[in-house]
């Protein structure tokens, strides 16, 4: 671990810990963090509030050119050079002027503050909109630092099978001389994100979500892609990325989230019915960020919904548009899970769902408010039975249904969220057969995914509800 990526873990209540690191008592609470106060270096290593220098100015319209964000692995050598220069300049601010909110540590700590230390933007409909706003200001700051407001963040398109390794610029050179490097990652430069975490089935489940609530979450629960693929990639990269409080310390975070942002954009484009929430409680969500000129600005969720027009960037086409069927409405098939805590898919239901699949439609399994151990960041595999979970044969093995990640807020396990984690998986015909098991109801089970030859501990599924859905494909003759 390099000195610039230290992680300070002190299991003290956050407010108290922060003040102690600052050497301030409770009486100094109202003191502005950015009124020219030179913060001691130790304070910068933890997650301080992003600052509150008076009333935020409203975000103004952006008149820059509309330019594409591009896959990180396809940047030209000149573009990569610029990207590295931008992060180099951002990191340099950490030492030249630690009070500059545009410095890399300050940028990383914004995510930390919004992930439990101060407030929580995960596990709800804040997730997509807040991260879009955060990346927007981050992108503008990087552009300003290299004198090029046409700079746009790239994205790490791990959903492309050819781009499953960390983008080359982030690992080459694979040492401290590279401003895009981070020494804490679990992934080596040749490791790949597993297909079961980001493959077509996972992407399809996200991109065909029928409503904004299902895709982007609600005030009290997460949408589909916030778990897999988003959280899974955090766990897979590991190190700082494996915890929300430190994730922003790895430059890969910003290109990872740029791709997550693209998924939101793609979901909107995938169907005329994929519209964002119009609930004023969502639209009026307001956050504050420092812009590229160190001006404290407020931005609302409503101001980020049209990234192309409002925020002046766009994404290239998605390969999934050609693969996605035009689906009719999702139909819910209730189960008696709430009573029996088991799942019984009767023959008739199984056959009906299989027919929908045969005709190009979709069938799904939904686990609402899923409980998982909150003692570590990990990816769990869902199986149809405790026996198949114990055998843990993986994606092509018996009883396998899908994956779900847990990303903790910090290594000390603080700020664990009680908000609902919702899992949805696309079902195949063999999966339907596993669920309609010959010996009566199935008892869903999970195991933590580990390397080969592990002896998995089987975790019975605890969820508020489990149900099924189907969506038939739209046909011209109907
Ligand atoms: Cu994230």
Coordinates of N, CA, C and O and ligand atoms in Angstrom, one line a residue, residues 111 122 127 131 226 230-231 234 241 244 247 253 256-257 260 407, ligand 1:
X111 N -17.2 11.2 -1.7 CA -17.9 10.0 -1.8 C -18.0 9.3 -0.4 O -19.1 8.8 0.0
X122 N -26.5 5.7 -1.1 CA -26.7 4.4 -1.7 C -28.0 3.8 -1.2 O -28.7 4.3 -0.3
X127 N -29.0 7.1 -5.7 CA -27.8 6.5 -6.2 C -27.4 7.0 -7.5 O -26.3 7.5 -7.7
X131 N -24.5 10.2 -8.0 CA -23.2 9.8 -8.7 C -23.0 10.6 -10.0 O -21.9 11.0 -10.3
X226 N -27.8 -1.4 -9.0 CA -27.0 -0.9 -7.9 C -26.3 -2.1 -7.2 O -25.2 -2.0 -6.7
X230 N -23.1 -3.1 -10.4 CA -22.3 -2.0 -9.8 C -21.5 -2.5 -8.6 O -20.3 -2.3 -8.5
X231 N -22.2 -3.1 -7.6 CA -21.5 -3.5 -6.3 C -20.6 -4.6 -6.6 O -19.5 -4.7 -5.9
X234 N -17.2 -3.3 -7.6 CA -16.5 -2.8 -6.4 C -15.8 -3.9 -5.6 O -14.6 -3.8 -5.3
X241 N -11.5 0.1 -3.4 CA -12.8 0.0 -4.1 C -13.8 -0.9 -3.4 O -15.0 -0.8 -3.7
X244 N -17.2 1.7 0.4 CA -17.6 3.0 -0.1 C -16.8 4.1 0.5 O -16.5 5.1 -0.2
X247 N -13.6 4.1 -1.7 CA -13.6 3.7 -3.1 C -13.1 4.9 -4.0 O -12.4 4.7 -5.0
X253 N -12.4 4.2 -9.7 CA -13.8 4.4 -9.3 C -14.6 5.3 -10.3 O -15.7 5.0 -10.6
X256 N -15.4 3.5 -13.5 CA -16.4 2.5 -13.1 C -17.8 3.1 -13.1 O -18.7 2.7 -13.7
X257 N -17.8 4.2 -12.3 CA -19.1 4.9 -12.2 C -19.6 5.6 -13.5 O -20.8 5.8 -13.7
X260 N -21.5 2.9 -15.0 CA -22.8 2.8 -14.3 C -23.7 3.9 -14.8 O -24.9 3.6 -15.0
X407 N -21.4 -4.5 -0.4 CA -20.3 -3.6 -0.3 C -20.5 -2.8 1.0 O -21.5 -2.1 1.1
Ligands
LIG1 CU1 -20.0 2.7 -6.6

